[in-house]
């Protein structure tokens, strides 16, 4: 028999209410670290895609990753350092944009697939970095500038460093790319043991010279021995996206870059490299991050046709926010500064509008009181019929993600029939139920139908969000 335990108080729809605990037989399950819990509560972050991929803007985002840089018909080519000419770089502008849409953390591409290092790496013979630019104004340490701007605007800093691809060093998906006779002028032929040493030295630089990092992006994981131990020693409090085993503070990919993750999306999974829905009974706590772009064409880096790709309209971005954060994942929105180092103004306007809409819709729930609880339900009373179209539920995940299924019913008045408003499975950090149309409701009931062990609902509220 389930037992209700009213030990802990919580804030529910503007009023204090004791947590609803459901005691059932315990089952082995994954539990989060305090760092993973704090990361999930941040909910919104940014990934800033900028570098040689931007300067060589006639190559698509993945040209250097796929070794298909000759997409214009001229054959594979190498982007020389002289192409990198950021005359007006403004990392403060980047971070102000992140803050404008509610971002709590930001990840910057310190080195993407081209291999160009946006800090003055000290690796002997590595001549593909900001330090080797022929233009004095372009020799600035961009990683340091990014970190300083993060601190200035109160945003947690993170760094992207892909270990699986490096066009400069001729590494394609952790293997040697072209043979020695097929190298493109400017490339360096690198044996894998030497490459691994370069990666370890560059990671050591990034993880020791720029302070504490909130998140580290591997993008596709990493196969290099020693990376996990190095990260655990130098940045033990950092979240790692697709981080290697046996790191604990790992997160994983949703499996899509379109902003709409699969549902249900569970916080537990087989590993940090397994993407998609996850498994509530899995033993690895690896919550999901959903990354997407502000442009329609999946353009991560600015490119020649950037303005032709078209911005997503506000309703699309808002739906992506609600679908990602509201499906127990974090929302990671891209910024694409141009070759000069500035985010386009039309993008800035869209970020601001998105942040304003999120605040308008979700800052304050409709006024309601809890009138009745049972071991498996919460009754919410709005006193009089009010238009609602969003239902938000949150679960305490300190002891794991426990709710397996639930329903929400509502009625307009005491004499009206009860209607099914929503039903679902995963709640986790946050579930946002988006009703098809506003409806007048005066009372709602959340029923938890199935669970693993001792779930606790920390928030149950309703909103009217129109856009």
Coordinates of C-alpha atoms in Angstrom, one line a residue:
X1 CA 0.0 0.0 0.0
X2 CA 1.3 3.4 -0.9
X3 CA 2.0 5.8 2.0
X4 CA 2.0 9.6 2.0
X5 CA 4.8 11.4 3.8
X6 CA 4.5 15.1 4.2
X7 CA 8.0 15.8 5.4
X8 CA 9.2 18.5 3.0
X9 CA 7.5 21.8 2.0
X10 CA 7.5 23.1 -1.5
X11 CA 6.2 26.1 -3.5
X12 CA 3.2 25.1 -5.5
X13 CA 1.3 27.6 -7.6
X14 CA 2.2 30.5 -5.3
X15 CA 1.4 28.6 -2.0
X16 CA 3.3 26.4 0.3
X17 CA 2.4 22.7 0.2
X18 CA 4.0 19.6 1.6
X19 CA 5.6 17.3 -1.0
X20 CA 3.7 14.4 -2.3
X21 CA 5.7 11.3 -1.7
X22 CA 4.7 7.9 -2.9
X23 CA 6.4 5.0 -1.2
X24 CA 6.7 1.8 -3.2
X25 CA 9.2 -1.0 -3.2
X26 CA 12.6 0.4 -4.1
X27 CA 14.3 -0.7 -7.3
X28 CA 17.9 -0.1 -8.4
X29 CA 18.0 3.0 -10.5
X30 CA 20.3 5.9 -11.7
X31 CA 20.6 9.0 -9.5
X32 CA 22.1 12.3 -10.4
X33 CA 25.0 14.2 -9.0
X34 CA 24.4 17.6 -7.4
X35 CA 26.2 19.1 -10.5
X36 CA 23.8 17.3 -12.9
X37 CA 20.8 18.6 -10.9
X38 CA 22.0 22.2 -11.0
X39 CA 22.7 21.9 -14.7
X40 CA 19.1 20.7 -15.4
X41 CA 17.7 23.6 -13.4
X42 CA 19.5 26.1 -15.6
X43 CA 17.3 24.8 -18.5
X44 CA 18.6 27.3 -21.2
X45 CA 22.0 27.6 -22.6
X46 CA 23.8 28.7 -25.8
X47 CA 26.4 27.3 -28.1
X48 CA 28.5 29.9 -30.0
X49 CA 29.8 28.6 -33.3
X50 CA 32.6 30.6 -34.6
X51 CA 36.1 30.1 -36.0
X52 CA 37.9 29.3 -39.2
X53 CA 34.6 27.6 -40.3
X54 CA 33.2 31.2 -40.3
X55 CA 36.1 32.8 -42.1
X56 CA 36.0 30.1 -44.8
X57 CA 32.4 30.8 -45.2
X58 CA 32.0 29.3 -48.7
X59 CA 32.4 25.9 -47.1
X60 CA 29.3 24.4 -45.4
X61 CA 29.2 23.8 -41.7
X62 CA 30.4 20.2 -42.0
X63 CA 32.8 20.6 -44.9
X64 CA 35.9 20.3 -42.7
X65 CA 34.3 17.5 -40.6
X66 CA 33.6 15.4 -43.7
X67 CA 36.8 16.4 -45.6
X68 CA 34.5 17.6 -48.3
X69 CA 35.8 21.1 -48.5
X70 CA 35.7 21.1 -52.3
X71 CA 31.9 21.5 -52.5
X72 CA 32.3 24.3 -55.1
X73 CA 33.9 21.9 -57.6
X74 CA 37.5 23.0 -57.1
X75 CA 38.6 19.9 -55.1
X76 CA 39.6 19.7 -51.5
X77 CA 41.4 22.8 -50.1
X78 CA 42.8 24.0 -46.9
X79 CA 41.8 27.4 -45.3
X80 CA 44.9 29.3 -44.6
X81 CA 45.4 31.4 -41.4
X82 CA 45.3 34.5 -43.5
X83 CA 41.5 34.0 -44.1
X84 CA 40.9 34.7 -40.4
X85 CA 40.3 38.4 -40.1
X86 CA 37.9 39.3 -37.2
X87 CA 38.2 43.1 -37.3
X88 CA 35.4 43.9 -34.9
X89 CA 35.1 40.9 -32.7
X90 CA 32.8 41.7 -29.7
X91 CA 32.4 38.8 -27.3
X92 CA 30.4 41.1 -24.9
X93 CA 27.8 41.4 -27.6
X94 CA 27.6 37.6 -27.8
X95 CA 27.0 37.2 -24.1
X96 CA 24.5 40.0 -23.9
X97 CA 22.6 38.1 -26.6
X98 CA 22.7 34.9 -24.5
X99 CA 21.4 36.7 -21.5
X100 CA 18.6 38.3 -23.5
X101 CA 16.9 34.9 -24.2
X102 CA 17.5 33.6 -20.7
X103 CA 20.7 31.6 -21.2
X104 CA 22.4 30.6 -18.0
X105 CA 25.5 29.0 -19.6
X106 CA 27.3 29.2 -23.0
X107 CA 29.6 26.8 -24.8
X108 CA 32.2 28.3 -27.3
X109 CA 33.8 26.4 -30.1
X110 CA 37.5 26.7 -29.0
X111 CA 38.4 24.2 -31.8
X112 CA 36.0 22.7 -34.4
X113 CA 36.7 20.4 -37.3
X114 CA 39.0 22.7 -39.2
X115 CA 41.5 22.3 -36.4
X116 CA 42.0 26.1 -36.1
X117 CA 42.7 26.9 -32.4
X118 CA 41.0 30.1 -31.1
X119 CA 43.6 30.4 -28.4
X120 CA 47.4 30.6 -28.7
X121 CA 48.1 26.9 -28.2
X122 CA 51.6 26.1 -27.0
X123 CA 51.9 22.7 -28.8
X124 CA 55.2 22.7 -30.7
X125 CA 54.8 22.9 -34.4
X126 CA 51.0 23.6 -34.2
X127 CA 50.9 26.6 -36.5
X128 CA 47.2 26.8 -37.0
X129 CA 45.9 29.2 -34.3
X130 CA 45.2 32.8 -33.6
X131 CA 48.8 33.3 -32.7
X132 CA 49.9 32.7 -36.3
X133 CA 47.7 35.2 -38.0
X134 CA 49.5 37.7 -40.2
X135 CA 47.3 40.5 -38.8
X136 CA 48.1 41.8 -35.3
X137 CA 44.5 42.5 -34.5
X138 CA 43.6 38.9 -35.2
X139 CA 46.1 37.4 -32.7
X140 CA 43.7 37.9 -29.8
X141 CA 43.0 35.0 -27.5
X142 CA 39.3 34.5 -28.2
X143 CA 38.8 31.9 -25.6
X144 CA 40.1 34.3 -22.9
X145 CA 37.9 37.1 -24.3
X146 CA 34.8 34.7 -24.2
X147 CA 35.6 33.7 -20.6
X148 CA 35.9 37.3 -19.5
X149 CA 32.6 38.2 -21.1
X150 CA 30.9 35.3 -19.5
X151 CA 32.1 36.5 -16.1
X152 CA 31.0 40.1 -16.9
X153 CA 27.4 39.0 -17.7
X154 CA 27.0 36.2 -15.2
X155 CA 26.9 33.4 -17.7
X156 CA 28.6 30.0 -16.9
X157 CA 31.3 29.3 -19.4
X158 CA 31.8 26.1 -21.4
X159 CA 34.1 25.0 -24.2
X160 CA 33.7 22.9 -27.3
X161 CA 36.7 20.8 -28.3
X162 CA 36.0 18.0 -30.7
X163 CA 38.7 15.3 -30.5
X164 CA 37.4 13.2 -33.4
X165 CA 38.1 15.6 -36.3
X166 CA 41.0 17.9 -37.2
X167 CA 41.3 18.8 -40.9
X168 CA 44.6 20.6 -40.3
X169 CA 46.1 17.4 -38.8
X170 CA 44.4 15.1 -41.3
X171 CA 42.2 13.3 -38.7
X172 CA 38.8 12.2 -39.9
X173 CA 36.5 10.6 -37.3
X174 CA 39.4 9.5 -35.1
X175 CA 41.3 8.0 -38.1
X176 CA 43.9 9.2 -40.5
X177 CA 42.1 11.0 -43.4
X178 CA 44.0 11.3 -46.7
X179 CA 47.1 9.2 -47.3
X180 CA 50.4 11.0 -47.5
X181 CA 50.3 11.4 -51.3
X182 CA 46.8 13.0 -51.2
X183 CA 47.3 15.7 -48.5
X184 CA 45.9 19.1 -49.3
X185 CA 48.6 21.9 -49.3
X186 CA 48.7 23.2 -45.7
X187 CA 47.6 19.9 -44.1
X188 CA 49.9 18.0 -41.7
X189 CA 50.2 14.3 -41.9
X190 CA 49.8 13.0 -38.3
X191 CA 50.0 9.5 -36.9
X192 CA 47.4 8.7 -34.3
X193 CA 49.7 8.4 -31.3
X194 CA 51.1 11.9 -32.0
X195 CA 47.6 13.2 -32.5
X196 CA 46.5 11.9 -29.2
X197 CA 49.4 13.6 -27.5
X198 CA 48.5 16.9 -29.2
X199 CA 44.9 16.6 -28.0
X200 CA 45.9 15.9 -24.5
X201 CA 48.2 18.9 -24.4
X202 CA 45.6 21.2 -25.9
X203 CA 42.9 20.0 -23.5
X204 CA 45.4 20.5 -20.6
X205 CA 45.8 24.1 -21.8
X206 CA 42.0 24.8 -22.1
X207 CA 41.2 23.1 -18.8
X208 CA 43.9 24.8 -16.7
X209 CA 44.4 28.3 -18.1
X210 CA 40.8 29.6 -18.2
X211 CA 39.3 28.9 -14.8
X212 CA 36.4 26.7 -13.9
X213 CA 34.2 25.5 -16.8
X214 CA 30.6 24.7 -16.4
X215 CA 30.3 22.4 -19.5
X216 CA 32.7 20.7 -21.9
X217 CA 31.5 19.5 -25.3
X218 CA 33.1 16.5 -27.0
X219 CA 30.6 16.2 -29.8
X220 CA 30.4 12.5 -30.7
X221 CA 32.3 11.5 -27.6
X222 CA 36.0 10.7 -27.5
X223 CA 38.1 7.6 -28.0
X224 CA 41.4 9.0 -26.6
X225 CA 42.7 7.2 -23.6
X226 CA 43.4 9.5 -20.7
X227 CA 40.8 12.2 -21.5
X228 CA 38.4 11.1 -18.7
X229 CA 41.1 11.0 -16.1
X230 CA 42.4 14.4 -17.2
X231 CA 39.0 15.9 -17.1
X232 CA 38.2 14.4 -13.7
X233 CA 41.5 15.9 -12.3
X234 CA 41.4 19.4 -13.9
X235 CA 37.6 20.1 -14.3
X236 CA 35.8 17.8 -11.8
X237 CA 32.8 20.0 -11.6
X238 CA 32.2 20.4 -15.3
X239 CA 29.3 18.8 -17.1
X240 CA 30.5 16.8 -20.1
X241 CA 28.4 16.5 -23.2
X242 CA 28.9 12.9 -24.4
X243 CA 31.7 12.6 -21.9
X244 CA 33.7 9.4 -21.7
X245 CA 33.2 6.6 -19.1
X246 CA 33.6 6.6 -16.1
X247 CA 32.9 10.3 -15.7
X248 CA 29.7 11.0 -13.6
X249 CA 28.7 14.5 -14.6
X250 CA 27.7 13.5 -18.1
X251 CA 24.8 14.6 -20.4
X252 CA 23.8 13.3 -23.8
X253 CA 22.3 14.4 -27.1
X254 CA 18.6 14.3 -27.9
X255 CA 19.2 12.8 -31.3
X256 CA 18.0 15.8 -33.3
X257 CA 19.1 19.4 -34.1
X258 CA 15.6 20.5 -34.9
X259 CA 14.7 21.6 -31.3
X260 CA 12.0 19.0 -30.8
X261 CA 13.3 16.1 -28.7
X262 CA 11.6 12.7 -28.6
X263 CA 9.0 12.2 -25.9
X264 CA 9.3 10.6 -23.4
X265 CA 12.8 11.7 -22.7
X266 CA 14.2 10.1 -19.5
X267 CA 17.1 11.3 -17.5
X268 CA 18.6 7.8 -17.4
X269 CA 20.2 6.0 -20.3
X270 CA 22.6 3.2 -21.2
X271 CA 25.5 5.7 -21.7
X272 CA 26.3 9.3 -22.4
X273 CA 26.6 8.4 -26.1
X274 CA 23.2 6.8 -26.4
X275 CA 20.8 9.4 -27.7
X276 CA 17.0 9.5 -27.9
X277 CA 14.4 8.7 -25.3
X278 CA 16.6 6.9 -22.8
X279 CA 15.3 4.3 -20.3
X280 CA 13.8 5.0 -16.8
X281 CA 15.3 1.8 -15.6
X282 CA 18.9 2.4 -17.0
X283 CA 21.8 2.7 -14.6
X284 CA 23.6 5.8 -16.0
X285 CA 22.2 9.2 -15.2
X286 CA 22.7 11.1 -18.4
X287 CA 20.1 13.8 -19.0
X288 CA 19.5 15.3 -22.4
X289 CA 20.6 18.5 -24.1
X290 CA 18.6 19.6 -27.2
X291 CA 20.6 21.8 -29.5
X292 CA 19.2 23.8 -32.4
X293 CA 19.9 26.8 -34.6
X294 CA 18.1 30.2 -34.9
X295 CA 18.1 29.8 -38.7
X296 CA 15.9 27.5 -40.8
X297 CA 18.7 25.8 -42.6
X298 CA 20.5 24.2 -39.7
X299 CA 23.3 26.7 -40.2
X300 CA 25.6 26.5 -37.1
X301 CA 28.4 28.7 -38.5
X302 CA 27.8 31.9 -40.4
X303 CA 28.3 31.4 -44.2
X304 CA 28.0 33.3 -47.4
X305 CA 24.3 32.5 -47.8
X306 CA 23.5 33.1 -44.1
X307 CA 21.0 35.8 -44.6
X308 CA 19.2 33.8 -47.3
X309 CA 18.6 30.9 -44.9
X310 CA 15.9 32.9 -43.0
X311 CA 15.4 33.2 -39.3
X312 CA 13.0 30.9 -37.6
X313 CA 9.9 32.8 -36.6
X314 CA 9.2 33.4 -33.0
X315 CA 6.4 30.8 -32.7
X316 CA 8.8 28.1 -34.0
X317 CA 11.5 29.1 -31.5
X318 CA 9.0 29.2 -28.6
X319 CA 7.6 25.8 -29.5
X320 CA 11.2 24.5 -29.5
X321 CA 11.8 26.0 -26.1
X322 CA 8.6 24.5 -24.7
X323 CA 9.2 21.1 -26.4
X324 CA 12.8 20.8 -25.1
X325 CA 12.6 22.3 -21.6
X326 CA 9.1 20.9 -21.3
X327 CA 10.3 17.4 -22.1
X328 CA 12.9 17.1 -19.4
X329 CA 15.8 18.4 -21.5
X330 CA 17.9 21.6 -21.6
X331 CA 17.5 23.9 -24.6
X332 CA 20.8 24.9 -26.3
X333 CA 20.3 27.7 -28.8
X334 CA 23.0 28.6 -31.4
X335 CA 24.7 31.9 -32.0
X336 CA 26.6 32.5 -35.3
X337 CA 28.8 35.5 -35.3
X338 CA 29.9 36.7 -38.7
X339 CA 33.5 36.8 -40.0
X340 CA 34.1 40.2 -38.4
X341 CA 33.1 38.7 -35.0
X342 CA 29.6 40.2 -34.5
X343 CA 26.2 38.5 -34.2
X344 CA 23.9 39.9 -36.9
X345 CA 21.5 42.5 -35.6
X346 CA 18.4 40.6 -36.9
X347 CA 19.5 37.6 -34.9
X348 CA 19.9 39.8 -31.8
X349 CA 16.4 41.1 -32.2
X350 CA 15.0 37.6 -32.4
X351 CA 16.9 36.5 -29.2
X352 CA 15.5 39.5 -27.3
X353 CA 11.9 38.7 -28.5
X354 CA 12.2 35.1 -27.5
X355 CA 13.4 36.0 -24.0
X356 CA 10.6 38.4 -23.6
X357 CA 8.0 35.9 -24.7
X358 CA 9.4 33.2 -22.3
X359 CA 9.2 35.7 -19.4
X360 CA 5.7 36.8 -20.4
X361 CA 4.4 33.3 -20.5
X362 CA 6.2 31.6 -17.6
X363 CA 7.3 34.1 -15.0
X364 CA 4.1 33.8 -12.9
X365 CA 1.5 30.9 -12.9
X366 CA -2.2 31.6 -12.7
X367 CA -3.3 32.1 -9.1
X368 CA -4.5 28.8 -7.6
X369 CA -4.6 26.9 -4.4
X370 CA -4.2 23.2 -3.6
X371 CA -7.5 21.9 -2.0
X372 CA -6.9 18.2 -1.7
X373 CA -4.2 15.6 -1.9
X374 CA -4.1 11.8 -1.8
X375 CA -1.1 9.5 -2.1
X376 CA -1.4 9.7 -5.9
X377 CA -3.0 13.0 -6.8
X378 CA -3.1 16.8 -6.3
X379 CA -6.2 18.9 -6.7
X380 CA -5.7 22.5 -7.9
X381 CA -8.4 25.1 -7.5
X382 CA -8.5 28.3 -9.6
X383 CA -11.6 29.6 -7.6
X384 CA -13.3 30.7 -10.8
X385 CA -13.1 29.6 -14.4
X386 CA -9.9 30.9 -16.1
X387 CA -8.5 30.4 -19.5
X388 CA -5.5 28.1 -19.5
X389 CA -3.4 26.4 -22.2
X390 CA -0.2 25.3 -20.5
X391 CA 0.2 22.8 -17.6
X392 CA 3.6 22.6 -15.9
X393 CA 4.7 19.7 -13.7
X394 CA 8.1 19.3 -12.0
X395 CA 9.5 16.3 -10.1
X396 CA 12.2 16.2 -7.5
X397 CA 15.0 14.1 -9.1
X398 CA 17.4 13.9 -6.2
X399 CA 16.7 10.2 -5.7
X400 CA 16.1 9.5 -9.4
X401 CA 13.4 10.0 -11.9
X402 CA 10.4 8.1 -10.6
X403 CA 7.1 9.0 -12.2
X404 CA 6.3 6.7 -15.1
X405 CA 2.9 7.9 -16.1
X406 CA 0.3 10.5 -15.1
X407 CA -2.9 12.2 -16.3
X408 CA -4.3 15.7 -15.8
X409 CA -8.0 16.2 -15.8
X410 CA -10.0 19.5 -15.4
X411 CA -13.5 20.9 -15.3
X412 CA -14.9 24.4 -15.8
X413 CA -17.2 24.3 -12.7
X414 CA -18.5 22.0 -10.0
X415 CA -21.4 21.0 -12.2
X416 CA -19.3 20.4 -15.4
X417 CA -17.9 17.0 -16.4
X418 CA -14.3 16.2 -15.9
X419 CA -12.2 16.3 -19.1
X420 CA -8.9 14.7 -19.9
X421 CA -6.5 17.6 -20.5
X422 CA -3.3 15.6 -20.9
X423 CA -1.6 12.4 -20.2
X424 CA 2.1 11.5 -20.2
X425 CA 5.0 9.5 -19.0
X426 CA 8.2 11.3 -18.2
X427 CA 8.2 14.4 -16.0
X428 CA 11.7 14.8 -14.6
X429 CA 13.0 18.4 -14.2
X430 CA 10.0 19.9 -16.1
X431 CA 7.1 18.8 -18.2
X432 CA 5.2 21.4 -20.1
X433 CA 1.9 20.2 -21.5
X434 CA 0.8 22.3 -24.4
X435 CA -3.0 22.2 -24.9
X436 CA -4.3 22.5 -28.4
X437 CA -6.4 25.5 -27.5
X438 CA -7.2 27.6 -24.4
X439 CA -10.0 26.3 -22.2
X440 CA -11.8 27.6 -19.2
X441 CA -11.0 25.6 -16.1
X442 CA -11.7 26.1 -12.4
X443 CA -10.3 22.9 -11.1
X444 CA -7.6 20.4 -12.2
X445 CA -6.4 17.1 -10.8
X446 CA -2.9 15.6 -11.4
X447 CA -3.1 11.8 -11.0
X448 CA 0.2 9.8 -10.9
X449 CA -0.7 6.4 -12.3
X450 CA 2.6 4.6 -12.2
X451 CA 6.0 5.1 -10.6
X452 CA 9.3 3.4 -9.7
X453 CA 9.8 4.5 -6.1
X454 CA 9.0 7.5 -3.9
X455 CA 8.4 10.2 -6.4
X456 CA 7.9 13.8 -5.2
X457 CA 6.1 16.5 -7.2
X458 CA 7.6 19.8 -6.5
X459 CA 5.5 22.0 -8.8
X460 CA 2.0 21.8 -10.4
X461 CA 0.7 24.9 -12.1
X462 CA -1.1 26.4 -15.0
X463 CA -0.5 29.3 -17.4
X464 CA -2.0 31.1 -20.4
X465 CA 0.6 31.5 -23.0
X466 CA -0.5 33.1 -26.3
X467 CA 1.7 33.8 -29.3

